[in-house]
mmCIF file of C-alpha atoms and ligand atoms in Angstrom:
data_model
loop_
_atom_site.group_PDB
_atom_site.id
_atom_site.type_symbol
_atom_site.label_atom_id
_atom_site.label_comp_id
_atom_site.label_asym_id
_atom_site.label_seq_id
_atom_site.Cartn_x
_atom_site.Cartn_y
_atom_site.Cartn_z
ATOM 1 C CA MET A 8 -5.074 -6.707 18.809
ATOM 2 C CA LYS A 9 -5.899 -2.812 18.370
ATOM 3 C CA ALA A 10 -7.396 -2.274 14.803
ATOM 4 C CA ALA A 11 -7.700 1.234 13.659
ATOM 5 C CA PHE A 12 -10.279 2.342 10.991
ATOM 6 C CA THR A 13 -12.708 4.606 9.050
ATOM 7 C CA ASP A 14 -15.803 5.154 7.356
ATOM 8 C CA LEU A 15 -15.185 7.896 5.610
ATOM 9 C CA HIS A 16 -13.392 5.640 2.643
ATOM 10 C CA ARG A 17 -16.817 3.952 1.635
ATOM 11 C CA GLY A 18 -17.427 7.328 -1.071
ATOM 12 C CA HIS A 19 -14.706 6.228 -3.429
ATOM 13 C CA ASP A 20 -15.688 3.741 -5.399
ATOM 14 C CA PRO A 21 -13.707 3.881 -8.807
ATOM 15 C CA LYS A 22 -15.590 2.401 -11.767
ATOM 16 C CA ARG A 23 -13.154 2.777 -14.393
ATOM 17 C CA PHE A 24 -10.213 0.814 -14.742
ATOM 18 C CA VAL A 25 -8.228 -0.333 -17.912
ATOM 19 C CA LEU A 26 -7.532 -4.080 -17.818
ATOM 20 C CA ARG A 27 -6.233 -5.158 -21.415
ATOM 21 C CA GLY A 28 -7.604 -2.426 -22.880
ATOM 22 C CA LYS A 29 -10.752 -2.723 -21.621
ATOM 23 C CA PHE A 30 -12.874 -0.777 -19.353
ATOM 24 C CA ALA A 31 -13.667 -2.750 -16.272
ATOM 25 C CA GLN A 32 -14.941 -1.880 -12.852
ATOM 26 C CA GLY A 33 -12.326 -1.777 -10.505
ATOM 27 C CA GLU A 34 -11.603 -4.459 -7.697
ATOM 28 C CA GLU A 35 -10.641 -1.921 -5.244
ATOM 29 C CA ARG A 36 -14.091 -1.565 -3.992
ATOM 30 C CA PRO A 37 -15.604 -0.615 -0.586
ATOM 31 C CA GLU A 38 -16.718 -3.963 -0.142
ATOM 32 C CA ARG A 39 -13.381 -5.066 0.824
ATOM 33 C CA ALA A 40 -13.293 -2.975 4.011
ATOM 34 C CA ASP A 41 -16.496 -4.679 5.140
ATOM 35 C CA ARG A 42 -14.987 -8.304 4.424
ATOM 36 C CA LEU A 43 -11.746 -6.856 6.401
ATOM 37 C CA THR A 44 -13.880 -5.537 9.509
ATOM 38 C CA ALA A 45 -15.291 -9.102 9.721
ATOM 39 C CA GLY A 46 -12.373 -10.611 9.631
ATOM 40 C CA LEU A 47 -11.316 -8.793 12.736
ATOM 41 C CA GLN A 48 -14.439 -9.221 14.402
ATOM 42 C CA ALA A 49 -14.073 -13.126 13.552
ATOM 43 C CA GLY A 50 -10.236 -12.923 15.416
ATOM 44 C CA ASN A 51 -11.844 -10.836 18.094
ATOM 45 C CA HIS A 52 -9.756 -7.960 17.481
ATOM 46 C CA THR A 53 -11.083 -4.037 19.049
ATOM 47 C CA LEU A 54 -11.713 -1.632 16.628
ATOM 48 C CA HIS A 55 -10.908 2.319 17.231
ATOM 49 C CA PRO A 56 -12.255 5.190 14.662
ATOM 50 C CA ALA A 57 -8.789 6.519 13.058
ATOM 51 C CA GLU A 58 -8.371 10.039 15.489
ATOM 52 C CA ILE A 59 -7.510 13.080 12.910
ATOM 53 C CA PHE A 60 -3.861 14.085 12.375
ATOM 54 C CA GLY A 61 -3.919 16.480 9.625
ATOM 55 C CA GLN A 62 -1.677 16.975 6.575
ATOM 56 C CA GLY A 63 1.723 16.865 8.600
ATOM 57 C CA PRO A 64 2.246 12.610 8.366
ATOM 58 C CA ARG A 65 1.260 13.387 4.947
ATOM 59 C CA LEU A 66 4.178 15.862 3.783
ATOM 60 C CA GLY A 67 6.539 13.443 5.554
ATOM 61 C CA VAL A 68 6.685 11.776 1.964
ATOM 62 C CA HIS A 69 4.549 13.499 -0.351
ATOM 63 C CA THR A 70 5.021 16.843 -1.769
ATOM 64 C CA VAL A 71 2.744 19.362 -0.868
ATOM 65 C CA ASP A 72 1.842 20.107 -4.914
ATOM 66 C CA TYR A 73 0.791 16.464 -5.422
ATOM 67 C CA LEU A 74 -1.317 16.443 -2.427
ATOM 68 C CA ARG A 75 -2.834 19.549 -3.460
ATOM 69 C CA PHE A 76 -3.659 17.907 -6.692
ATOM 70 C CA LEU A 77 -5.409 15.042 -4.803
ATOM 71 C CA GLU A 78 -7.071 17.090 -2.995
ATOM 72 C CA GLU A 79 -8.277 19.856 -6.030
ATOM 73 C CA ALA A 80 -8.382 17.272 -8.968
ATOM 74 C CA ALA A 81 -11.977 16.020 -9.001
ATOM 75 C CA ALA A 82 -13.851 19.332 -8.720
ATOM 76 C CA GLU A 83 -11.518 21.110 -11.514
ATOM 77 C CA TRP A 84 -12.195 18.143 -13.826
ATOM 78 C CA LYS A 85 -15.705 18.549 -13.623
ATOM 79 C CA LEU A 86 -15.190 22.085 -14.927
ATOM 80 C CA LEU A 87 -13.965 20.418 -18.367
ATOM 81 C CA ALA A 88 -16.067 20.106 -21.278
ATOM 82 C CA ASP A 89 -17.715 16.537 -21.299
ATOM 83 C CA ALA A 90 -15.719 14.980 -18.829
ATOM 84 C CA SER A 91 -16.215 11.770 -17.086
ATOM 85 C CA ASP A 92 -16.905 11.751 -12.810
ATOM 86 C CA GLU A 93 -13.041 10.491 -12.632
ATOM 87 C CA VAL A 94 -9.448 12.504 -13.357
ATOM 88 C CA LEU A 95 -7.656 9.634 -15.502
ATOM 89 C CA GLY A 96 -4.911 10.575 -17.277
ATOM 90 C CA ASN A 97 -4.154 8.954 -20.607
ATOM 91 C CA VAL A 98 -0.884 11.217 -21.621
ATOM 92 C CA HIS A 99 1.966 10.676 -19.904
ATOM 93 C CA PRO A 100 5.464 12.297 -19.901
ATOM 94 C CA VAL A 101 7.162 8.135 -18.902
ATOM 95 C CA ARG A 102 10.820 8.271 -19.304
ATOM 96 C CA ARG A 103 11.167 11.807 -20.887
ATOM 97 C CA GLY A 104 11.827 14.814 -18.565
ATOM 98 C CA GLY A 105 9.246 16.974 -19.456
ATOM 99 C CA THR A 106 7.480 20.410 -18.326
ATOM 100 C CA MET A 107 4.953 20.124 -15.603
ATOM 101 C CA PRO A 108 1.813 21.711 -17.983
ATOM 102 C CA LEU A 109 -1.127 23.945 -16.747
ATOM 103 C CA SER A 110 -3.522 21.811 -18.565
ATOM 104 C CA LEU A 111 -5.502 19.581 -16.249
ATOM 105 C CA THR A 112 -5.060 16.698 -18.253
ATOM 106 C CA GLY A 113 -1.526 17.088 -18.384
ATOM 107 C CA ARG A 114 -1.106 17.118 -14.849
ATOM 108 C CA ALA A 115 -3.199 13.882 -14.397
ATOM 109 C CA GLY A 116 -0.824 11.987 -16.775
ATOM 110 C CA TRP A 117 2.399 13.993 -14.972
ATOM 111 C CA TYR A 118 0.716 12.689 -11.480
ATOM 112 C CA MET A 119 -0.731 9.466 -12.191
ATOM 113 C CA GLN A 120 1.359 6.780 -13.860
ATOM 114 C CA ASP A 121 -1.334 4.279 -14.493
ATOM 115 C CA MET A 122 -4.900 3.982 -15.274
ATOM 116 C CA ALA A 123 -6.049 2.143 -12.200
ATOM 117 C CA CYS A 124 -5.679 5.218 -10.109
ATOM 118 C CA GLY A 125 -9.005 7.094 -11.342
ATOM 119 C CA ILE A 126 -9.641 10.193 -8.778
ATOM 120 C CA GLY A 127 -13.435 10.819 -8.230
ATOM 121 C CA PRO A 128 -15.448 13.209 -6.072
ATOM 122 C CA GLU A 129 -14.496 11.800 -2.906
ATOM 123 C CA THR A 130 -11.076 10.220 -3.216
ATOM 124 C CA TRP A 131 -9.123 12.607 -1.722
ATOM 125 C CA ILE A 132 -11.084 12.474 1.809
ATOM 126 C CA ALA A 133 -10.737 8.645 1.618
ATOM 127 C CA ALA A 134 -6.912 8.492 0.647
ATOM 128 C CA SER A 135 -6.095 11.427 3.386
ATOM 129 C CA SER A 136 -8.317 9.549 6.088
ATOM 130 C CA ALA A 137 -6.580 6.450 5.100
ATOM 131 C CA THR A 138 -3.318 7.538 6.019
ATOM 132 C CA ASP A 139 -5.034 9.112 10.042
ATOM 133 C CA VAL A 140 -5.981 5.396 10.286
ATOM 134 C CA ALA A 141 -2.477 4.598 9.553
ATOM 135 C CA VAL A 142 -1.242 6.833 12.053
ATOM 136 C CA THR A 143 -3.445 6.262 14.983
ATOM 137 C CA ALA A 144 -2.203 2.183 14.813
ATOM 138 C CA ALA A 145 0.606 3.339 14.703
ATOM 139 C CA GLU A 146 0.277 5.315 17.614
ATOM 140 C CA PHE A 147 -0.730 2.252 19.222
ATOM 141 C CA VAL A 148 2.193 0.673 18.780
ATOM 142 C CA ILE A 149 3.965 3.690 20.007
ATOM 143 C CA GLU A 150 2.243 3.593 23.008
ATOM 144 C CA GLY A 151 3.528 0.398 23.618
ATOM 145 C CA GLU A 152 1.221 -2.405 22.174
ATOM 146 C CA ARG A 153 3.077 -5.437 20.693
ATOM 147 C CA ALA A 154 1.536 -5.225 17.458
ATOM 148 C CA ALA A 155 -1.619 -3.263 16.051
ATOM 149 C CA TYR A 156 -3.489 -3.230 12.401
ATOM 150 C CA ALA A 157 -4.397 -0.151 10.190
ATOM 151 C CA LEU A 158 -7.471 -0.431 7.696
ATOM 152 C CA CYS A 159 -6.738 1.426 5.227
ATOM 153 C CA ARG A 160 -8.422 1.761 2.546
ATOM 154 C CA PRO A 161 -7.867 2.905 -0.209
ATOM 155 C CA PRO A 162 -4.325 0.907 -0.511
ATOM 156 C CA GLY A 163 -0.842 3.101 -1.031
ATOM 157 C CA HIS A 164 2.209 0.965 -1.842
ATOM 158 C CA HIS A 165 2.160 1.896 -5.187
ATOM 159 C CA ALA A 166 2.114 5.451 -4.176
ATOM 160 C CA TYR A 167 5.484 7.671 -4.939
ATOM 161 C CA ARG A 168 6.281 10.785 -3.711
ATOM 162 C CA ASP A 169 4.412 12.796 -5.877
ATOM 163 C CA MET A 170 2.403 9.891 -8.256
ATOM 164 C CA ALA A 171 -0.383 7.753 -8.090
ATOM 165 C CA GLY A 172 -0.951 4.205 -9.482
ATOM 166 C CA GLY A 173 -2.187 0.777 -8.973
ATOM 167 C CA HIS A 174 -5.235 1.823 -6.924
ATOM 168 C CA CYS A 175 -2.904 3.925 -4.327
ATOM 169 C CA PHE A 176 -2.874 7.600 -3.804
ATOM 170 C CA ILE A 177 -0.817 8.271 -0.787
ATOM 171 C CA ASN A 178 1.517 5.878 0.670
ATOM 172 C CA ASN A 179 -0.025 4.578 3.948
ATOM 173 C CA THR A 180 2.555 2.588 4.696
ATOM 174 C CA ALA A 181 5.170 4.843 4.149
ATOM 175 C CA VAL A 182 3.411 7.544 5.899
ATOM 176 C CA ALA A 183 3.352 5.349 9.338
ATOM 177 C CA ALA A 184 7.073 4.044 8.745
ATOM 178 C CA GLN A 185 7.954 8.186 8.198
ATOM 179 C CA TYR A 186 5.687 8.808 11.162
ATOM 180 C CA LEU A 187 7.701 6.207 13.618
ATOM 181 C CA ARG A 188 10.756 7.556 12.461
ATOM 182 C CA SER A 189 10.230 10.134 15.296
ATOM 183 C CA VAL A 190 10.670 7.721 17.441
ATOM 184 C CA HIS A 191 13.045 4.873 16.180
ATOM 185 C CA ASP A 192 16.601 5.518 14.399
ATOM 186 C CA ARG A 193 15.702 3.175 12.131
ATOM 187 C CA VAL A 194 12.134 1.532 10.744
ATOM 188 C CA ALA A 195 11.965 -1.562 8.458
ATOM 189 C CA VAL A 196 9.479 -2.164 6.130
ATOM 190 C CA LEU A 197 8.037 -5.509 5.256
ATOM 191 C CA ASP A 198 5.818 -5.658 2.373
ATOM 192 C CA ILE A 199 4.160 -9.028 1.541
ATOM 193 C CA ASP A 200 1.318 -8.285 -1.020
ATOM 194 C CA ILE A 201 1.566 -10.103 -4.240
ATOM 195 C CA HIS A 202 2.384 -6.628 -5.949
ATOM 196 C CA HIS A 203 5.955 -5.304 -5.401
ATOM 197 C CA GLY A 204 5.854 -2.265 -3.204
ATOM 198 C CA ASN A 205 7.559 0.242 -5.393
ATOM 199 C CA GLY A 206 5.909 3.157 -4.206
ATOM 200 C CA THR A 207 7.657 2.775 -0.893
ATOM 201 C CA GLN A 208 10.537 1.382 -2.450
ATOM 202 C CA ALA A 209 10.977 4.705 -4.266
ATOM 203 C CA ILE A 210 10.179 6.818 -1.170
ATOM 204 C CA PHE A 211 13.158 5.669 1.003
ATOM 205 C CA TYR A 212 15.401 4.493 -1.935
ATOM 206 C CA ASP A 213 18.229 6.375 -1.705
ATOM 207 C CA ARG A 214 17.707 6.361 2.603
ATOM 208 C CA PRO A 215 19.918 4.077 5.075
ATOM 209 C CA ASP A 216 17.183 4.716 8.161
ATOM 210 C CA VAL A 217 14.420 2.959 6.232
ATOM 211 C CA LEU A 218 14.773 -0.694 5.493
ATOM 212 C CA THR A 219 12.443 -1.770 2.661
ATOM 213 C CA VAL A 220 11.806 -5.482 1.658
ATOM 214 C CA SER A 221 9.116 -6.767 -0.708
ATOM 215 C CA VAL A 222 7.998 -10.270 -1.035
ATOM 216 C CA HIS A 223 6.271 -10.306 -4.404
ATOM 217 C CA ALA A 224 5.150 -11.926 -7.609
ATOM 218 C CA ASP A 225 8.085 -11.722 -10.236
ATOM 219 C CA PRO A 226 7.349 -8.421 -11.963
ATOM 220 C CA ASN A 227 8.332 -10.123 -15.493
ATOM 221 C CA ARG A 228 4.552 -10.940 -15.868
ATOM 222 C CA PHE A 229 3.009 -9.110 -13.219
ATOM 223 C CA TYR A 230 2.750 -5.254 -12.196
ATOM 224 C CA PRO A 231 4.006 -3.344 -11.286
ATOM 225 C CA PHE A 232 6.263 -4.782 -14.048
ATOM 226 C CA PHE A 233 9.005 -2.315 -14.053
ATOM 227 C CA TRP A 234 10.154 -2.753 -10.486
ATOM 228 C CA GLY A 235 10.836 -5.208 -8.087
ATOM 229 C CA TYR A 236 13.894 -7.065 -9.296
ATOM 230 C CA ALA A 237 16.713 -8.319 -7.156
ATOM 231 C CA HIS A 238 18.864 -5.889 -8.577
ATOM 232 C CA GLU A 239 17.175 -2.830 -6.912
ATOM 233 C CA ARG A 240 19.121 -2.430 -3.777
ATOM 234 C CA GLY A 241 18.864 1.460 -2.866
ATOM 235 C CA GLU A 242 21.166 4.200 -4.197
ATOM 236 C CA GLY A 243 23.648 6.577 -2.469
ATOM 237 C CA ALA A 244 23.367 6.343 1.275
ATOM 238 C CA GLY A 245 20.788 3.997 0.787
ATOM 239 C CA GLU A 246 22.382 1.598 -1.057
ATOM 240 C CA GLY A 247 22.373 -2.017 0.408
ATOM 241 C CA PHE A 248 18.978 -0.976 2.305
ATOM 242 C CA ASN A 249 16.424 -2.310 -0.079
ATOM 243 C CA LEU A 250 15.852 -6.202 -0.657
ATOM 244 C CA ASN A 251 13.113 -7.127 -3.030
ATOM 245 C CA ILE A 252 12.443 -11.323 -2.936
ATOM 246 C CA PRO A 253 10.358 -11.890 -6.089
ATOM 247 C CA VAL A 254 8.574 -15.119 -6.187
ATOM 248 C CA ALA A 255 7.482 -17.194 -9.020
ATOM 249 C CA GLN A 256 3.782 -16.376 -9.990
ATOM 250 C CA GLY A 257 1.506 -18.955 -8.563
ATOM 251 C CA ALA A 258 3.579 -19.581 -5.609
ATOM 252 C CA ASP A 259 1.961 -21.632 -3.286
ATOM 253 C CA ASN A 260 2.718 -21.652 0.956
ATOM 254 C CA GLY A 261 5.796 -23.056 1.177
ATOM 255 C CA ALA A 262 7.287 -20.433 -1.367
ATOM 256 C CA TYR A 263 5.628 -17.663 -0.176
ATOM 257 C CA VAL A 264 6.221 -18.147 3.488
ATOM 258 C CA ALA A 265 9.573 -19.338 3.100
ATOM 259 C CA ALA A 266 10.490 -15.626 1.208
ATOM 260 C CA ILE A 267 9.112 -13.847 4.305
ATOM 261 C CA GLU A 268 11.280 -16.277 6.500
ATOM 262 C CA HIS A 269 13.842 -15.677 4.257
ATOM 263 C CA SER A 270 13.381 -11.506 4.624
ATOM 264 C CA ALA A 271 14.097 -12.072 8.599
ATOM 265 C CA ARG A 272 17.807 -12.333 8.569
ATOM 266 C CA THR A 273 18.018 -9.000 6.772
ATOM 267 C CA ILE A 274 15.448 -7.067 8.914
ATOM 268 C CA ALA A 275 17.513 -8.387 11.685
ATOM 269 C CA ALA A 276 20.529 -7.224 10.868
ATOM 270 C CA PHE A 277 19.388 -3.854 10.377
ATOM 271 C CA ASP A 278 18.296 -3.809 14.069
ATOM 272 C CA PRO A 279 15.198 -1.588 13.601
ATOM 273 C CA GLY A 280 12.884 -0.260 16.885
ATOM 274 C CA VAL A 281 9.972 -1.351 14.546
ATOM 275 C CA LEU A 282 8.564 -3.336 11.676
ATOM 276 C CA VAL A 283 6.116 -2.429 9.533
ATOM 277 C CA VAL A 284 4.130 -4.948 7.678
ATOM 278 C CA ALA A 285 2.731 -3.840 4.122
ATOM 279 C CA LEU A 286 -0.144 -6.258 4.798
ATOM 280 C CA GLY A 287 -1.691 -7.378 0.879
ATOM 281 C CA LEU A 288 -3.310 -10.392 1.268
ATOM 282 C CA ASP A 289 -3.861 -10.700 -2.921
ATOM 283 C CA ALA A 290 -1.348 -13.518 -2.584
ATOM 284 C CA SER A 291 -4.830 -16.109 -1.982
ATOM 285 C CA SER A 292 -5.593 -18.721 -3.926
ATOM 286 C CA ASP A 293 -8.776 -17.281 -4.276
ATOM 287 C CA ASP A 294 -8.088 -13.473 -5.294
ATOM 288 C CA PRO A 295 -9.039 -12.649 -8.907
ATOM 289 C CA PHE A 296 -5.404 -11.019 -9.309
ATOM 290 C CA GLY A 297 -4.116 -14.512 -9.553
ATOM 291 C CA GLY A 298 -0.355 -13.941 -8.522
ATOM 292 C CA ALA A 299 -0.314 -16.669 -6.121
ATOM 293 C CA LYS A 300 -1.632 -19.850 -4.429
ATOM 294 C CA VAL A 301 -1.531 -19.244 -0.760
ATOM 295 C CA THR A 302 -4.201 -20.328 1.509
ATOM 296 C CA ALA A 303 -5.660 -19.564 5.207
ATOM 297 C CA GLU A 304 -2.798 -21.689 6.280
ATOM 298 C CA GLY A 305 -0.408 -20.016 4.032
ATOM 299 C CA PHE A 306 -1.386 -16.443 6.141
ATOM 300 C CA ARG A 307 -1.416 -18.222 9.342
ATOM 301 C CA GLN A 308 2.216 -19.124 8.794
ATOM 302 C CA ALA A 309 3.176 -16.064 7.374
ATOM 303 C CA GLY A 310 1.792 -14.116 10.562
ATOM 304 C CA ALA A 311 4.134 -16.440 12.665
ATOM 305 C CA ALA A 312 7.028 -15.973 10.890
ATOM 306 C CA ILE A 313 6.418 -12.032 10.973
ATOM 307 C CA ALA A 314 5.855 -12.359 14.878
ATOM 308 C CA ARG A 315 8.898 -14.208 15.065
ATOM 309 C CA MET A 316 11.485 -11.283 14.147
ATOM 310 C CA GLY A 317 10.762 -10.321 17.563
ATOM 311 C CA LEU A 318 9.404 -6.343 16.786
ATOM 312 C CA PRO A 319 7.186 -4.155 17.853
ATOM 313 C CA THR A 320 4.689 -4.181 14.498
ATOM 314 C CA LEU A 321 2.274 -2.313 12.495
ATOM 315 C CA PHE A 322 0.321 -3.854 10.124
ATOM 316 C CA VAL A 323 -1.102 -1.716 7.413
ATOM 317 C CA GLN A 324 -3.459 -3.078 5.038
ATOM 318 C CA GLU A 325 -2.668 -2.666 1.400
ATOM 319 C CA GLY A 326 -3.951 -4.924 -1.500
ATOM 320 C CA GLY A 327 -6.289 -8.084 -1.083
ATOM 321 C CA TYR A 328 -9.472 -8.116 -2.921
ATOM 322 C CA LEU A 329 -13.167 -9.403 -2.839
ATOM 323 C CA SER A 330 -13.201 -13.159 -2.454
ATOM 324 C CA ASP A 331 -14.711 -15.275 -0.068
ATOM 325 C CA SER A 332 -11.513 -15.451 1.873
ATOM 326 C CA LEU A 333 -10.901 -12.001 2.271
ATOM 327 C CA GLY A 334 -11.874 -11.482 5.590
ATOM 328 C CA PRO A 335 -10.898 -15.266 6.596
ATOM 329 C CA ASN A 336 -7.501 -14.796 5.337
ATOM 330 C CA LEU A 337 -6.745 -11.575 7.842
ATOM 331 C CA THR A 338 -8.111 -13.372 10.772
ATOM 332 C CA ALA A 339 -5.472 -16.331 9.684
ATOM 333 C CA VAL A 340 -2.599 -13.738 9.767
ATOM 334 C CA LEU A 341 -3.272 -11.770 12.660
ATOM 335 C CA GLY A 342 -3.827 -14.746 14.548
ATOM 336 C CA GLY A 343 -0.580 -16.500 13.687
ATOM 337 C CA PHE A 344 1.333 -13.555 14.428
ATOM 338 C CA GLU A 345 -0.669 -13.758 18.005
ATOM 339 C CA ALA A 346 -0.060 -17.341 18.570
ATOM 340 C CA ALA A 347 3.339 -16.505 17.951
ATOM 341 C CA ALA A 348 4.157 -13.463 19.314
HETATM 342 ZN ZN1 ZN B 24 -1.386 -5.871 -4.575
#
């Protein structure tokens, strides 16, 4: 299938990630894209450089003030006395109303929900280019391709309308889904990253035109902790248009694929014109986050289950971290899809 990519992600290489109170190098590194590219080549998929669509698609789901913060924060941060080279919030207005302050430290806390989304000098170019990758691949589907793949880095599904978090800044999946709404009355999103797609859920939570479904490890003991529970069903006009299917941490191929198959009935009843798959590969048994124990065969079956939904399908890369099976698992899921499509 056609796969969109860009090399403009490479300068985004965050070095500070707080894990159990310690600073560590983040797992979201440029090498991920190299391994994913190898996975595409192994599956004989064709690589297409992203076209530039500008700010328009991003403004479909994000606020202009938040996008400006992402674009300008790193340069402004450098002017602060004794600052590191990455913007990282450490004071947050959680569960309080609060007022947006003038201080950049304060604004960083306002716009960043955790300490896994440091903004470096090239974060904006990478994150904004990733939406061009997603929209380029969405265009392939609009033009009639049965399926297309977007090699997005950084990932996006933890990003809210105006908040970064969990390695995510701009929600590529949501941007693509909103972009596809210009062509289809109803768009379904199926998130199979092992972390709940909390940003995507929140962006569409009160809307009946975009169904959001997420299969992920039980958030009681897994990021993003506060969202991803089965009782979250949407609100207002969107009530009933969000479905969470948590699986036990350590889920094997059977449990993971069954959860994806379980989502098919809800997606079919919604009758969407197109399906956007938020394709995390971090359910892998080799993934450093240890959320599940899915093998290449499990990913192949997941791809086949998605193909059987019978919809034009856009795959948007989300998580999936460094291991020798990252590339082969991408080959497996796309190959499984094509064999069953
Ligand atoms: Zn993930």
